[in-house]
mmCIF file of C-alpha atoms in Angstrom:
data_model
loop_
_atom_site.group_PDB
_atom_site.id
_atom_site.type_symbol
_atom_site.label_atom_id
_atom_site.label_comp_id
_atom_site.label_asym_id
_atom_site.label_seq_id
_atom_site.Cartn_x
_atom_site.Cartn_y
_atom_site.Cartn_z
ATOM 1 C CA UNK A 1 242.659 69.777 79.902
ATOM 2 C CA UNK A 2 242.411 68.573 83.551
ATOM 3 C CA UNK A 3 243.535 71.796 85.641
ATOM 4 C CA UNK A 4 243.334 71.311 89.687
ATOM 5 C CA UNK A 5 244.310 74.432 92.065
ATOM 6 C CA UNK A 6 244.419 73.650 95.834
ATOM 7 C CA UNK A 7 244.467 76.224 98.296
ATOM 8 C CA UNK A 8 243.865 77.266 101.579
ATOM 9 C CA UNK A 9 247.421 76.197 103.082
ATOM 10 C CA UNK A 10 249.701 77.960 105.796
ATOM 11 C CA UNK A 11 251.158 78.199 109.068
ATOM 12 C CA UNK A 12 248.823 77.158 111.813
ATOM 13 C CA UNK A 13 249.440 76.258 115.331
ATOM 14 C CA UNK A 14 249.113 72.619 116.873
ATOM 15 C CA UNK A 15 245.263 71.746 117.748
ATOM 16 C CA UNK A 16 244.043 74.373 115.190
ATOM 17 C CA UNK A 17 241.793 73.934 112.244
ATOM 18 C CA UNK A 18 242.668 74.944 108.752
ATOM 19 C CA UNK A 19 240.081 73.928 105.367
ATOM 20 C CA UNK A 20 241.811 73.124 102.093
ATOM 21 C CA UNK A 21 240.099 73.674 98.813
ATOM 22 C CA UNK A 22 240.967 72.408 95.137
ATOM 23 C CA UNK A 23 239.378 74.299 92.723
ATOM 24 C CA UNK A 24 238.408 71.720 89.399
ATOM 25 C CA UNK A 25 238.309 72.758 85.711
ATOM 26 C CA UNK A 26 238.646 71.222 82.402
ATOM 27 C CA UNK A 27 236.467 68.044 82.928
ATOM 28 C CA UNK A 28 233.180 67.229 84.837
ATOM 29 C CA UNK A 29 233.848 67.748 88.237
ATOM 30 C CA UNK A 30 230.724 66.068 89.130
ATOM 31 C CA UNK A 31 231.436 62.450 87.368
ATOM 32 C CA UNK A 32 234.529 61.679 89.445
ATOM 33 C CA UNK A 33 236.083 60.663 92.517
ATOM 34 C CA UNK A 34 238.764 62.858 94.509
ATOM 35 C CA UNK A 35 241.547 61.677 96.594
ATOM 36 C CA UNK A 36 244.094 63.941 98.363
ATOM 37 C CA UNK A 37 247.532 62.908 99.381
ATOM 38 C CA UNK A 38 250.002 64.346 101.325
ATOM 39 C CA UNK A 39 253.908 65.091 101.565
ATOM 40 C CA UNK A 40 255.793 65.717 104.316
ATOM 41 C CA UNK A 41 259.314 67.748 103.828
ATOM 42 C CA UNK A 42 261.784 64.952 102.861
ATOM 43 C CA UNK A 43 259.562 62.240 103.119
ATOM 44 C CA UNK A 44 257.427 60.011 100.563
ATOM 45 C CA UNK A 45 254.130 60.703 99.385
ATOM 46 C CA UNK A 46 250.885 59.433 102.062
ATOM 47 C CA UNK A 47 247.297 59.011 100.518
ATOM 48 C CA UNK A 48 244.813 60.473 103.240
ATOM 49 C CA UNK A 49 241.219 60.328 101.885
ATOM 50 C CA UNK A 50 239.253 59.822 98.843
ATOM 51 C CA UNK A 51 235.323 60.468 98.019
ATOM 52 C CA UNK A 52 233.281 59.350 95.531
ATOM 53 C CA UNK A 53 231.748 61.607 92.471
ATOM 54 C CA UNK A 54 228.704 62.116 94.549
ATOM 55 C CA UNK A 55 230.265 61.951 98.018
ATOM 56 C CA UNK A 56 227.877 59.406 99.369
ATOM 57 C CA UNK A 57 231.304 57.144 100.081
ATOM 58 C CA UNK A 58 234.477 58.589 102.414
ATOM 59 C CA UNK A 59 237.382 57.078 102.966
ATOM 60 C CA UNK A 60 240.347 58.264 105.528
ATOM 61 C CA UNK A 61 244.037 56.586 106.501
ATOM 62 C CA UNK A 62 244.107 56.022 109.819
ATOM 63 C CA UNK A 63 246.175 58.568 110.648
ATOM 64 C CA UNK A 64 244.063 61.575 109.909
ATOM 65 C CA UNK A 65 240.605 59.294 110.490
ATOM 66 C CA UNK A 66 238.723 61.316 113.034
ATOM 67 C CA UNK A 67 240.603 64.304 112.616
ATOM 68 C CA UNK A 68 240.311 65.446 108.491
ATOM 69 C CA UNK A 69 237.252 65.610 107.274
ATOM 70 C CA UNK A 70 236.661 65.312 103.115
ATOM 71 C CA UNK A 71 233.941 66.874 101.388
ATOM 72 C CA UNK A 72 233.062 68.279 97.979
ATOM 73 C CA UNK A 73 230.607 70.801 96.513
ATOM 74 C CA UNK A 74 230.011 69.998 92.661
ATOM 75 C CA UNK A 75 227.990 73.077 92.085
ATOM 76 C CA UNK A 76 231.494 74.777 92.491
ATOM 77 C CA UNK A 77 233.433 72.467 91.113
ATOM 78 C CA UNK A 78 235.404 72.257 94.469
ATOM 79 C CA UNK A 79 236.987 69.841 96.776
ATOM 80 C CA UNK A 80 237.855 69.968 100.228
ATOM 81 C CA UNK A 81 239.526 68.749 103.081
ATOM 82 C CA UNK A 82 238.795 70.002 106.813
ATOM 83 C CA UNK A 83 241.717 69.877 109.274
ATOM 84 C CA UNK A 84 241.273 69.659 112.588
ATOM 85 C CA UNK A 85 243.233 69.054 115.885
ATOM 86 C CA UNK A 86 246.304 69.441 113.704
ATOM 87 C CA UNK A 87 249.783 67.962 115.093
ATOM 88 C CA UNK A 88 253.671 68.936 114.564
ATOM 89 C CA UNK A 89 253.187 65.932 112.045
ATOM 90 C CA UNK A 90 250.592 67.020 109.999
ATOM 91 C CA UNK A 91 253.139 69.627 108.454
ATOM 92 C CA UNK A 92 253.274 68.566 104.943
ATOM 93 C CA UNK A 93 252.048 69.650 101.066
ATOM 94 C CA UNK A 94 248.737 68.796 100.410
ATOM 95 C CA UNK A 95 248.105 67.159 96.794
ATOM 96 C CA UNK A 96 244.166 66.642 95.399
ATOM 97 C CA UNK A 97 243.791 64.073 92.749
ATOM 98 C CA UNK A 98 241.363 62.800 90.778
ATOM 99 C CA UNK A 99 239.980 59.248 90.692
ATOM 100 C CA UNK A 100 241.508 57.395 87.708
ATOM 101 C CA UNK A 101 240.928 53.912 86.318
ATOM 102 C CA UNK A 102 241.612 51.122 88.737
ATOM 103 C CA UNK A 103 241.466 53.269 92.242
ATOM 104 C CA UNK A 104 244.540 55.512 90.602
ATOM 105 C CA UNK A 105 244.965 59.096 90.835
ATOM 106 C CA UNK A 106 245.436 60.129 86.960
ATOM 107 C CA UNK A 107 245.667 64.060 87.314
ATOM 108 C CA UNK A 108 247.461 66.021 90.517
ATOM 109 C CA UNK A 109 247.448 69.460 91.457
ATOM 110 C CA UNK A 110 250.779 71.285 92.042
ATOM 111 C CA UNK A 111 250.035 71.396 96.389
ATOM 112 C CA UNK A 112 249.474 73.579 98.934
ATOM 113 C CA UNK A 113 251.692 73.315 102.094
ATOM 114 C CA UNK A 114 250.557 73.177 105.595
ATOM 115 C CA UNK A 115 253.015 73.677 108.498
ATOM 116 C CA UNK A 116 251.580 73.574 111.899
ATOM 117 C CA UNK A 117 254.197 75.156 114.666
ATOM 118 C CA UNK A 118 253.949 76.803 117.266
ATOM 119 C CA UNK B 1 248.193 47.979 109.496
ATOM 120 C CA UNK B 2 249.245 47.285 105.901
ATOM 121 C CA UNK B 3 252.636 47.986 104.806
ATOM 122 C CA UNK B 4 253.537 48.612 101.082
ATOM 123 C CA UNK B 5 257.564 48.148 99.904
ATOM 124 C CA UNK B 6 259.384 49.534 97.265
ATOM 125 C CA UNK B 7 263.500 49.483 97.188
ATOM 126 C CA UNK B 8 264.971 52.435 98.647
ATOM 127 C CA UNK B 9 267.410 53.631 95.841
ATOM 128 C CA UNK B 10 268.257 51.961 92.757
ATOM 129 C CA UNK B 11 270.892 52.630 90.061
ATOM 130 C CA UNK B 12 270.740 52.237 86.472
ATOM 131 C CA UNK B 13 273.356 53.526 83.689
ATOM 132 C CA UNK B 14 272.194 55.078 80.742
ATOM 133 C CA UNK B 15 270.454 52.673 78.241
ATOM 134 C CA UNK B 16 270.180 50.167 80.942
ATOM 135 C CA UNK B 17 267.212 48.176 81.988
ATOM 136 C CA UNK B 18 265.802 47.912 85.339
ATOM 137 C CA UNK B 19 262.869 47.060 87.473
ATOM 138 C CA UNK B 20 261.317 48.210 90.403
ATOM 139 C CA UNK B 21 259.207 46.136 92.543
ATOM 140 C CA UNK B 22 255.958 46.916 95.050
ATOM 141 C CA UNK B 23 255.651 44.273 97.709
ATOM 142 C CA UNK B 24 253.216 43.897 100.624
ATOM 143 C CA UNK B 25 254.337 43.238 104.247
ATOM 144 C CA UNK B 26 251.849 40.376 104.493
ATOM 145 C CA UNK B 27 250.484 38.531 101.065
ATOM 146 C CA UNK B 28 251.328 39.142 97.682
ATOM 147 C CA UNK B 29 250.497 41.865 95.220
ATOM 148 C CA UNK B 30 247.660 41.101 92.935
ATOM 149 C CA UNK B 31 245.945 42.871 89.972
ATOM 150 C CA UNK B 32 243.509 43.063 92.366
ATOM 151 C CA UNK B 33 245.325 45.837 94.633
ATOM 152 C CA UNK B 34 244.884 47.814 91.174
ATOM 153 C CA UNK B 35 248.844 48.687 91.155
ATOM 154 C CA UNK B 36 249.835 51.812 89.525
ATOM 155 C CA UNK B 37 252.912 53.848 89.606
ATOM 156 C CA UNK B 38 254.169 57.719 89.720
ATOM 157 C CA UNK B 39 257.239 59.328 88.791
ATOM 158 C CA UNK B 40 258.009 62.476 91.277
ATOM 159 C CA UNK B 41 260.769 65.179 90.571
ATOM 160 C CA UNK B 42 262.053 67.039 93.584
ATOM 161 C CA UNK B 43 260.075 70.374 93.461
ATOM 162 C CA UNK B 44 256.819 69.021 91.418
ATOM 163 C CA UNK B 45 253.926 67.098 91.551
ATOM 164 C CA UNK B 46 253.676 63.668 90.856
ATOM 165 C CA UNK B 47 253.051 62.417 87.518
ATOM 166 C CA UNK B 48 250.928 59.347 87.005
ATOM 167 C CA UNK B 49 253.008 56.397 84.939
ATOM 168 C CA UNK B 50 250.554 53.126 85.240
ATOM 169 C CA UNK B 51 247.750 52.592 86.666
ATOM 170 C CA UNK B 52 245.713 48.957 86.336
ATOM 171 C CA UNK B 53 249.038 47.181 86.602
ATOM 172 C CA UNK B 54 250.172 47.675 83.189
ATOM 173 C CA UNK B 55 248.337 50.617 81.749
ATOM 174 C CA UNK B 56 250.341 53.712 80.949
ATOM 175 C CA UNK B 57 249.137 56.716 81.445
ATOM 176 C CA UNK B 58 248.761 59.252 77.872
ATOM 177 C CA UNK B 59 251.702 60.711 77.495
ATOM 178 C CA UNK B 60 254.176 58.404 79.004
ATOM 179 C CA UNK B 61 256.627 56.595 76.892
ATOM 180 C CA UNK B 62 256.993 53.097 76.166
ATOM 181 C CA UNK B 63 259.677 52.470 77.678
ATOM 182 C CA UNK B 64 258.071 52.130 80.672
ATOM 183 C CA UNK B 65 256.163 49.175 81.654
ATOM 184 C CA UNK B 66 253.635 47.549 84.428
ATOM 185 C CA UNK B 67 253.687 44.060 85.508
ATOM 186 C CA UNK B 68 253.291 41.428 87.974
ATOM 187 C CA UNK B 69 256.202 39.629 88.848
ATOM 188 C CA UNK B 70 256.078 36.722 91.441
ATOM 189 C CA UNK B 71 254.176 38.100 94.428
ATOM 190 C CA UNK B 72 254.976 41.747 93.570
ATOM 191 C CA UNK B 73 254.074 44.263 91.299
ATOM 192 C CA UNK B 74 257.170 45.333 89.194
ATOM 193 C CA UNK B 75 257.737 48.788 86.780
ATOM 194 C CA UNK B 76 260.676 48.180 84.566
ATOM 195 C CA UNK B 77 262.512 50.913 82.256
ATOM 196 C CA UNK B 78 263.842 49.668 78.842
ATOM 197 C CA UNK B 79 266.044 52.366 77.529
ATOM 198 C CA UNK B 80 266.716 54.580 80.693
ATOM 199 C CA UNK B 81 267.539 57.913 80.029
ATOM 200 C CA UNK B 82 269.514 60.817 82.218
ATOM 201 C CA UNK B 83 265.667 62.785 82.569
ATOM 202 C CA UNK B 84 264.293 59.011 84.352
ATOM 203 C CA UNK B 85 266.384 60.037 87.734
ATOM 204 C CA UNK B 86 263.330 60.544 89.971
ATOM 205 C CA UNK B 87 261.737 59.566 92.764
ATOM 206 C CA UNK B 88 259.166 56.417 92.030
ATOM 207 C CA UNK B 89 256.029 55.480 94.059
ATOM 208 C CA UNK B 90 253.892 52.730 93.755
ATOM 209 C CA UNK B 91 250.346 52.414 94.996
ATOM 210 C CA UNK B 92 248.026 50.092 96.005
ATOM 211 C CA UNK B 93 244.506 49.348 96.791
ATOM 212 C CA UNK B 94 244.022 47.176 99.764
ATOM 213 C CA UNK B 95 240.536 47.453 101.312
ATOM 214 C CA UNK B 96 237.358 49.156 101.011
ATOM 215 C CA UNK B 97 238.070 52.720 99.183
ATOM 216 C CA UNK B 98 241.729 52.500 101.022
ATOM 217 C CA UNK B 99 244.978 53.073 99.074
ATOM 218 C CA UNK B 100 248.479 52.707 100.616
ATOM 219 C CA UNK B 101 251.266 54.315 98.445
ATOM 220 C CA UNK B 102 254.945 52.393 99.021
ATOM 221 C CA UNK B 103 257.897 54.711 100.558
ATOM 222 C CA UNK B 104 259.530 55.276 97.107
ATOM 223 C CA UNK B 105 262.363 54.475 95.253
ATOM 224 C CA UNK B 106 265.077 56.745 94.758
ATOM 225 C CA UNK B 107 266.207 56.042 90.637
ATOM 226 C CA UNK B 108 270.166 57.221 89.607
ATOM 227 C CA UNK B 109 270.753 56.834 86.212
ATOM 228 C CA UNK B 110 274.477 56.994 85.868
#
C-alpha cells in the first residue's frame, strides 16, 4: 500500500528558507517520478515541480522556478522540496505525489502547511 | 502562460447526470495533454479519479467517466450521489515535464 508522509512545514518569515520532506513506503521509491503540488487556504490546487525516478530531469511552474528547489534521495526513500526566498504567497499546504500513468499523480500524501508571515 | 478552465460550480440532483469540462485558454485539449481528474473534499487530500483521459483510477466507481468532448476534456457522473459533492480538478500536461491543474469545479448535488 502506497503510504507518503510530508513534513517539514511551519511558520516562517518572508525571504526565509524552509526544506520539505515526504517520507515513501509501500512501493519502490526508486522506480518513480515525484511531483508536489500546492494549496493555498481557499484556493485550488497548483502543481509546482516534478522529478524523475532517478532525478536526472526537474521540472518547476514558473512561479516557484528559481526559488524551490526539488530533489530526492532514494537510499531513504525521501523526497524533497527546498524553499527559498519565500513570499506572503507561498503560504499554502504542500502535497507530494507520485508519478502515475500518463504524467498523473496516482497516490497523495495528506500535506504539510507552510505559512510565511511576518 | 497557459491557462487551464474548468466551470466554477455546477449543480446536479441526486441520480442526475452531468459533465464537467477542462478547456485550454489557447488550443484544444487533446489525449495528448494526458487529462486526468481528482475529486477533493474540504479537509483531505485529493483523490485521483482518471488519469489517461478515460482511465479510472482502482477503486473509483463506474459511474464516473473520462472523455474528450469537442476541444475539451470532459468527466461526466452517471448516477450522482449525495457523497459526489466535492471539489473537482482537472489536470493537464502541456510542455516538457510541465502540468497545469484547472481552478476547480465546485459539484452540489441537490
Amino acid at each position: 500500500q502506497v503510504h507518503l508522509v510530508e513534513s517539514g512545514g511551519g511558520v516562517v518569515q518572508p525571504g526565509r528558507s524552509l526544506r520539505l520532506s515526504c517520507a515513501a513506503s509501500g512501493f519502490t521509491f526508486s522506480g518513480y517520478g515525484m511531483h508536489w503540488v500546492r494549496q493555498a487556504p481557499g484556493k485550488g490546487l497548483e502543481w509546482v515541480a516534478l522529478i524523475w525516478s532517478d532525478g536526472s530531469n526537474k521540472y518547476y511552474a514558473d512561479s516557484v522556478k528559481g526559488r524551490f528547489t526539488i530533489s530526492r534521495d532514494n537510499s531513504k526513500n525521501t523526497l524533497y522540496l527546498q524553499l527559498n526566498s519565500l513570499r506572503a504567497e507561498d503560504t499554502a499546504v504542500y502535497y507530494c505525489a507520485r508519478l502515475g500513468s500518463g504524467w498523473s499523480l496516482d497516490n497523495w500524501g495528506q500535506g504539510t502547511l507552510v505559512t510565511v508571515s511576518s | 502562460q497557459t491557462v487551464v478552465t474548468q466551470e466554477p460550480s455546477f449543480s446536479v440532483s441526486p441520480g442526475g447526470t452531468v459533465t464537467l469540462t477542462c478547456g485550454l485558454s489557447s488550443g484544444s485539449v487533446s489525449t495528448s495533454h494526458y487529462p486526468s481528474w481528482y475529486q477533493q473534499t474540504p479537509g483531505q487530500a485529493p483523490r485521483t479519479l482518471i488519469y489517461n483521459t478515460n482511465t479510472r483510477s482502482s477503486g473509483v466507481p463506474d459511474r464516473f467517466s473520462g472523455s474528450i468532448l469537442g476541444n475539451k476534456a470532459a468527466l461526466t457522473i452517471t448516477g450522482a450521489q449525495a457523497d459526489d459533492d466535492s471539489d473537482y480538478y482537472c489536470v493537464l500536461f502541456v510542455d516538457g515535464g510541465i502540468s497545469v491543474f484547472g481552478g476547480g469545479t465546485k459539484l452540489t448535488v441537490l
